[in-house]
PDB file of C-alpha atoms in Angstrom:
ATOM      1  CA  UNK P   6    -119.204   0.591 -47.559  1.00 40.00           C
ATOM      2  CA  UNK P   7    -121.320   2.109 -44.189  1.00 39.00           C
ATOM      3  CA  UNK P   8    -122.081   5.796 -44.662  1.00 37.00           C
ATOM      4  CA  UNK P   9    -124.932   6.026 -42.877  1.00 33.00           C
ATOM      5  CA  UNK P  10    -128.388   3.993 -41.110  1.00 33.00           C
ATOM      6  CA  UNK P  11    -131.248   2.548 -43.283  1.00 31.00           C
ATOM      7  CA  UNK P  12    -135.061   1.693 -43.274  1.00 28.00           C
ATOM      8  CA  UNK P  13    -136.754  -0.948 -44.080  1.00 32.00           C
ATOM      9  CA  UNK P  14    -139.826  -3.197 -44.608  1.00 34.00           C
ATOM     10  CA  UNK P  15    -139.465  -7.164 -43.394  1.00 37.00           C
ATOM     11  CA  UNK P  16    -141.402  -9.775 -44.526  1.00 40.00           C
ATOM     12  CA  UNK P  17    -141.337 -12.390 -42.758  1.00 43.00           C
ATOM     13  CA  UNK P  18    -138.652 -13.446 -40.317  1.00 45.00           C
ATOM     14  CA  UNK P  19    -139.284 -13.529 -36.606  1.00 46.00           C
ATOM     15  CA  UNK P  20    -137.842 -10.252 -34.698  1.00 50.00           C
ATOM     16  CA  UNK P  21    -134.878 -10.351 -32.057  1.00 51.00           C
ATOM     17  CA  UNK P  22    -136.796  -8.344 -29.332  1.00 47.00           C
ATOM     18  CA  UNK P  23    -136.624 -11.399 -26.463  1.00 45.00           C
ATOM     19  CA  UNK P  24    -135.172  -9.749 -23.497  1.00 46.00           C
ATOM     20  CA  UNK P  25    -133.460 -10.952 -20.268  1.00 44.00           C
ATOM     21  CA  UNK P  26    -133.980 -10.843 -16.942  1.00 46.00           C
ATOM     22  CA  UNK P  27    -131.530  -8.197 -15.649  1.00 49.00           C
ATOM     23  CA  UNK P  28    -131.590  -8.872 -12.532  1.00 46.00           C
ATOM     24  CA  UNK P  29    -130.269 -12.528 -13.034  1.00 57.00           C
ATOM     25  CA  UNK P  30    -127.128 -11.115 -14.673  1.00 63.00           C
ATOM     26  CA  UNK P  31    -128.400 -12.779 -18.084  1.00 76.00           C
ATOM     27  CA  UNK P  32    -127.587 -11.498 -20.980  1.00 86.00           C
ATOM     28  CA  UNK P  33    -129.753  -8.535 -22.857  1.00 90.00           C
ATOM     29  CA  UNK P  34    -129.976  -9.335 -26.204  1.00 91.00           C
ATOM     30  CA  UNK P  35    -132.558  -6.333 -26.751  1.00 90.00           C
ATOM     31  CA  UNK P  36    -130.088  -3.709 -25.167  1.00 91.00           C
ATOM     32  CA  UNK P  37    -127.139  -5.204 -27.158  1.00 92.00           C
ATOM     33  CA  UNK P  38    -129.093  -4.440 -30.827  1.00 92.00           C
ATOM     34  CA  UNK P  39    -130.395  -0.868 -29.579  1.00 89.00           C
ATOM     35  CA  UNK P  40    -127.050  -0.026 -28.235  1.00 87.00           C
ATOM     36  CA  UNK P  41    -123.438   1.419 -29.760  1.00 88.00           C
ATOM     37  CA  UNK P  42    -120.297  -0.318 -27.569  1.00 87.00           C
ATOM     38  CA  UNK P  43    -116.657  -1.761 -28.557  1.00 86.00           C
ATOM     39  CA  UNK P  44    -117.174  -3.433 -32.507  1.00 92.00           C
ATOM     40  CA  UNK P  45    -120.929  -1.882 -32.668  1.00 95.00           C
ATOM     41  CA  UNK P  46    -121.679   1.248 -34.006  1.00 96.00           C
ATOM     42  CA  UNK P  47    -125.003   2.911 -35.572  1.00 96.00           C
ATOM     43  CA  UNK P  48    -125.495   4.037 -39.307  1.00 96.00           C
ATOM     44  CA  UNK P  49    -128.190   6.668 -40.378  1.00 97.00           C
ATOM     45  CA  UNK P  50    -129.021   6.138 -43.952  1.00 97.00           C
ATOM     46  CA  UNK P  51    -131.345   8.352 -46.269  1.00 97.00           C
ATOM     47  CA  UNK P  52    -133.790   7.388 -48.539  1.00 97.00           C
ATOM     48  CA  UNK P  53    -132.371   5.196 -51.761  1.00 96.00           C
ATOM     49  CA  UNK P  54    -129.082   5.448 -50.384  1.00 97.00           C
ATOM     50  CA  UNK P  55    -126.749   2.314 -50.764  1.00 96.00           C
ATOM     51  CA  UNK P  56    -125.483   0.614 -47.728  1.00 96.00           C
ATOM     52  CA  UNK P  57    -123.368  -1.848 -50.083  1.00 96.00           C
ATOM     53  CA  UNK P  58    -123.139  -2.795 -53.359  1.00 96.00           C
ATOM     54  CA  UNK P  59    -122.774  -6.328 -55.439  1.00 96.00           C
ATOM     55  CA  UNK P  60    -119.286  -6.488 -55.436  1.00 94.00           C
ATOM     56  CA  UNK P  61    -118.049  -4.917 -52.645  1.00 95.00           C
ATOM     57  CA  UNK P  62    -115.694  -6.320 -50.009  1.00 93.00           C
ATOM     58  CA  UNK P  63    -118.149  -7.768 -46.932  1.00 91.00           C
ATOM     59  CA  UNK P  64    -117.236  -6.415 -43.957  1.00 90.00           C
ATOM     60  CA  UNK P  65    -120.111  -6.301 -41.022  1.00 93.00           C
ATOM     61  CA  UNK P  66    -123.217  -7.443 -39.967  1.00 95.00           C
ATOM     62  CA  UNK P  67    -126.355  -5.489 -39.835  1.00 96.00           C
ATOM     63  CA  UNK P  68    -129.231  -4.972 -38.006  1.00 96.00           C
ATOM     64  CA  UNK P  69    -132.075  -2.581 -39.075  1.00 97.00           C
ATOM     65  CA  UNK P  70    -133.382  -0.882 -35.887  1.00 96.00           C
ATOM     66  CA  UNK P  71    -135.389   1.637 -38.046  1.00 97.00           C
ATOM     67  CA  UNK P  72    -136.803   2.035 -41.669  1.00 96.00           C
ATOM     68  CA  UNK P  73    -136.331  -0.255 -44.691  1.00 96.00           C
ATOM     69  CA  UNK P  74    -133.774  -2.092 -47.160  1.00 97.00           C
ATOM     70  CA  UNK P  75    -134.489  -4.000 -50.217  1.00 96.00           C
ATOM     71  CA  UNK P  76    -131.686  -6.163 -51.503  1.00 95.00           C
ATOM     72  CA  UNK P  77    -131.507  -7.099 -54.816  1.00 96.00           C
ATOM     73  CA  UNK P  78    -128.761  -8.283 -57.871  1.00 96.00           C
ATOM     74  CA  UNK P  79    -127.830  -7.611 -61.464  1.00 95.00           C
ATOM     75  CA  UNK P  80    -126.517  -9.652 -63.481  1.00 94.00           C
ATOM     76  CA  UNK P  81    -124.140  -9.092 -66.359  1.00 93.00           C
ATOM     77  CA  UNK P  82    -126.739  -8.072 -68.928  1.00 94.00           C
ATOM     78  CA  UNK P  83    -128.045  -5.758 -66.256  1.00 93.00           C
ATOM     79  CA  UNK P  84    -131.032  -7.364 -65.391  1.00 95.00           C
ATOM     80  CA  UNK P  85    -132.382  -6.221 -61.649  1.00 94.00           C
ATOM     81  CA  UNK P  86    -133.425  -8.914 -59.748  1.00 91.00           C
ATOM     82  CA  UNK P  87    -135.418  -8.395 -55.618  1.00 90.00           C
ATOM     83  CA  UNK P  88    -133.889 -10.832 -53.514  1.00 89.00           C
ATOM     84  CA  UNK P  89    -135.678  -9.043 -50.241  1.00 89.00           C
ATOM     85  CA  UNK P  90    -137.465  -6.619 -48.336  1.00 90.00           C
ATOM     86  CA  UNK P  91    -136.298  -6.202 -44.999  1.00 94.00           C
ATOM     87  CA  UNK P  92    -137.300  -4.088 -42.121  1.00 94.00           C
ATOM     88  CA  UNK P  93    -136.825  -3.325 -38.693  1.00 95.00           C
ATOM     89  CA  UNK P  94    -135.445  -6.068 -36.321  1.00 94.00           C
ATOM     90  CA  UNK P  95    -133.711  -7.885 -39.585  1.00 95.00           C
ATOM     91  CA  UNK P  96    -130.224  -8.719 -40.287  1.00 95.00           C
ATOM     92  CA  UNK P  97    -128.343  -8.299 -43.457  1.00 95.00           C
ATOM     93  CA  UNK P  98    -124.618  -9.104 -44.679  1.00 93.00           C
ATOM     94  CA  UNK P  99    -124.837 -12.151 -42.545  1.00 92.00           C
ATOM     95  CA  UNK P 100    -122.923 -14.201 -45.318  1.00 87.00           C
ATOM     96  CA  UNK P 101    -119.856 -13.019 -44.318  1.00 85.00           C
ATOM     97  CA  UNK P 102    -119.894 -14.555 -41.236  1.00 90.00           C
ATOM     98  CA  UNK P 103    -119.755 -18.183 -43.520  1.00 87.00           C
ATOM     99  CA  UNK P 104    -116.746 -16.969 -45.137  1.00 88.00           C
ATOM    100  CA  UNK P 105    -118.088 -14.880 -47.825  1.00 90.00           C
ATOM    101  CA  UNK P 106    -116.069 -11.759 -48.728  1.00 91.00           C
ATOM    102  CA  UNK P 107    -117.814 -10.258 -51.390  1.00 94.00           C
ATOM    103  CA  UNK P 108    -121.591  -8.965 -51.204  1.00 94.00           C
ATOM    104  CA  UNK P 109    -123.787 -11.064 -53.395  1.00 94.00           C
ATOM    105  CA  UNK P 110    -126.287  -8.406 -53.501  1.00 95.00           C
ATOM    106  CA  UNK P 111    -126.402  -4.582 -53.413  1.00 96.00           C
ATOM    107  CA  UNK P 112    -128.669  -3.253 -50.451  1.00 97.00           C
ATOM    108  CA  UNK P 113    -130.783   0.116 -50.987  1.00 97.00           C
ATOM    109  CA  UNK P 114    -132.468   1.927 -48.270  1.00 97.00           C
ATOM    110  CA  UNK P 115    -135.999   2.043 -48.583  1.00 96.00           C
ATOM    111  CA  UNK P 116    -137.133   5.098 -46.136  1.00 96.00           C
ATOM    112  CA  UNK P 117    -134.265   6.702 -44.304  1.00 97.00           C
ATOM    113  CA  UNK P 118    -132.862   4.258 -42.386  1.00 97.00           C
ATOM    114  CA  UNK P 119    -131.143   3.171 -39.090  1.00 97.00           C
ATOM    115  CA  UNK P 120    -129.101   0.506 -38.744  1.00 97.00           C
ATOM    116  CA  UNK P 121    -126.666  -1.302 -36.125  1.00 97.00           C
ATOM    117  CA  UNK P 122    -123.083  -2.021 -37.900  1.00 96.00           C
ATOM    118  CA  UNK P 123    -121.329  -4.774 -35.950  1.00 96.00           C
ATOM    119  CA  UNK P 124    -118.097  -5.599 -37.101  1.00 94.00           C
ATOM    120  CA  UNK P 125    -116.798  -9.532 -37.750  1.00 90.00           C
ATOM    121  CA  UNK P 126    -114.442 -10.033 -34.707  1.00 91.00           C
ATOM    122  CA  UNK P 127    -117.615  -8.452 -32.154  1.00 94.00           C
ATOM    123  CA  UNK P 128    -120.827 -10.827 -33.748  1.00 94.00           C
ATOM    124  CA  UNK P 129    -118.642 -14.170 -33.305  1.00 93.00           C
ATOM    125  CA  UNK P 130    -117.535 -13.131 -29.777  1.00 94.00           C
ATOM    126  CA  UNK P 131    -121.348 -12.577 -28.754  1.00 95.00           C
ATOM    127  CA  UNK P 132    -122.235 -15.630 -30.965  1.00 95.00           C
ATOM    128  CA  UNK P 133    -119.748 -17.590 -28.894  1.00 95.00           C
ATOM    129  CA  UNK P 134    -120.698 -16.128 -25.282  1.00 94.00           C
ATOM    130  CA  UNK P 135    -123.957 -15.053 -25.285  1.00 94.00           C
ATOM    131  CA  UNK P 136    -125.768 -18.229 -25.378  1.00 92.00           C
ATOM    132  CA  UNK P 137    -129.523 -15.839 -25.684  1.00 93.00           C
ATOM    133  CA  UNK P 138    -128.053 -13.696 -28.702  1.00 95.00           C
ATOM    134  CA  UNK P 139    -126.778 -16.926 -30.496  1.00 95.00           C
ATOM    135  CA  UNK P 140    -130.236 -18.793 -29.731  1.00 94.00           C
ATOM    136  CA  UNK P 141    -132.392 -15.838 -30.958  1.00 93.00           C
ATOM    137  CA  UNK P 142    -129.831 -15.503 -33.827  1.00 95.00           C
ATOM    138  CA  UNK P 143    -130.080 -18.839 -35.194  1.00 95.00           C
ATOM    139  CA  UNK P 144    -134.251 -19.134 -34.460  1.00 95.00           C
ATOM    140  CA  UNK P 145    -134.152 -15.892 -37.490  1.00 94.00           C
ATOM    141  CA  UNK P 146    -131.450 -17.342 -39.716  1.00 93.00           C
ATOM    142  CA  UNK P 147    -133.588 -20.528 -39.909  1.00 95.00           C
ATOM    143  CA  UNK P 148    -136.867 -18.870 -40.127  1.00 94.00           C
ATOM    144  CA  UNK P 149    -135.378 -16.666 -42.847  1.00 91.00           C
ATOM    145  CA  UNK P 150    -133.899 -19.453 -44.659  1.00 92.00           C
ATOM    146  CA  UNK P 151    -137.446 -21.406 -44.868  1.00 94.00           C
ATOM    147  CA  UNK P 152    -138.883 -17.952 -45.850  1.00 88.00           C
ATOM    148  CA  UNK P 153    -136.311 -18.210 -48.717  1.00 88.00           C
ATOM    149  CA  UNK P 154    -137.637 -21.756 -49.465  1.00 92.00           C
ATOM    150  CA  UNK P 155    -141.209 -20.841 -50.051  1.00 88.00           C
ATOM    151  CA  UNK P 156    -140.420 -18.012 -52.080  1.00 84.00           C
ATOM    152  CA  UNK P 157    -138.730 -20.317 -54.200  1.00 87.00           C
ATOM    153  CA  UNK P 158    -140.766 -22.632 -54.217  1.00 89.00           C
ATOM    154  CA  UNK P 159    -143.696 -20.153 -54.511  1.00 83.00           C
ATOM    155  CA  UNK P 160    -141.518 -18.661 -58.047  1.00 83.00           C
ATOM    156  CA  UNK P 161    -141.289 -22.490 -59.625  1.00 87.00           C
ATOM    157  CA  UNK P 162    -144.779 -23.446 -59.023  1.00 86.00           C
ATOM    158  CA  UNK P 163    -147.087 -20.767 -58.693  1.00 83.00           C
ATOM    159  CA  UNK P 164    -149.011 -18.253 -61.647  1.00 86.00           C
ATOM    160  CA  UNK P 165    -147.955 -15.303 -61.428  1.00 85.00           C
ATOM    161  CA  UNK P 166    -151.500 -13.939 -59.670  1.00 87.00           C
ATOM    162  CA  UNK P 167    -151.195 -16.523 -56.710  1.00 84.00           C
ATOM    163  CA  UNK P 168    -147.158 -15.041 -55.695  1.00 80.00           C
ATOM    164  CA  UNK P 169    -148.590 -11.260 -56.119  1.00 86.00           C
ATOM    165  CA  UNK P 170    -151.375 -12.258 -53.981  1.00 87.00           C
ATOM    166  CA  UNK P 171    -148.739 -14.159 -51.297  1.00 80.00           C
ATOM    167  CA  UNK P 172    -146.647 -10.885 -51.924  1.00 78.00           C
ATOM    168  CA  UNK P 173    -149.063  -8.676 -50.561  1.00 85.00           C
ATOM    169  CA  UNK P 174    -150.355 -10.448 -47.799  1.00 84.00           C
ATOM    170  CA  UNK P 175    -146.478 -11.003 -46.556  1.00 76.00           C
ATOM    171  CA  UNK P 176    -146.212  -7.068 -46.811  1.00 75.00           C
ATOM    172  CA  UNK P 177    -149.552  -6.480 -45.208  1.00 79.00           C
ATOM    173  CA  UNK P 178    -148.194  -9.458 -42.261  1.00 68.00           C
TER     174      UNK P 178
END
């Protein structure tokens, strides 16, 4: 459930920050993400505060606009596992736009934390219209899912010194 925004750190996926020409009557994709309107509303999140948790019903999309969320799982011994770190400009809860209705993960504020909560019925509509928000929307999901890849690919093939040292330098960018 939203309560309140969240921070985090991203590593990795490209940012939405392309903006349109206003004067053409284009779309602003920047201005839609920094912005509150029908379906959108902002969420201020402190410090290790849960946005959602594993289990819960999935209910919006969200965009970090400032500080950090990690999302991770547990599974039924209780073993904590980091899926991701994500930061500003990153989306998360995305999977319930595929028809997913439970959160897969629980996501945890890193820093106090801002984020944009846009509901279901409001991301499809701009998905559908706004031929700049859906382009810049699918460039991340696909640059996040091949981020994904090499992690797990990085995890099946890799000592454990070479994915600290990729670690790092994805944190440091």
């Amino acid at each position: 459930m939203v309560s309140s925004a969240v921070r985090a750190v991203s590593v990795g996926a490209p940012r939405l920050h392309k903006k349109a020409n206003p004067r053409n009557g284009a779309f602003d994709v920047k201005a839609f993400l920094d912005s509150t309107g029908l379906g959108r509303k902002v969420g201020e999140f402190a410090r290790k505060e849960p946005v959602f948790k594993q289990g819960d019903p999935a209910k919006h999309v969200m965009y970090i606009q400032e500080g950090g969320v990690k999302l991770s799982v547990v599974n039924k011994v209780g073993k904590e596992a980091l899926v991701a770190i994500l930061g500003p400009g990153d989306f998360f809860g995305e999977a319930y736009l595929g028809g997913q209705f439970l959160c897969m993960t629980t996501a945890t504020t890193i820093s106090a934390t801002t984020v944009l909560v846009i509901e279901k019925n409001e991301m499809i509509r701009v998905l559908h219209r706004e031929h700049e928000f859906s382009d810049c929307f699918i460039a991340y999901m696909l640059a996040r899912n091949i981020r994904v890849e090499k992690d797990l690919i990085d995890q099946l093939f890799n000592s454990s010194e070479k994915r600290l040292a990729r670690t790092l330098l994805l944190l440091a960018r």
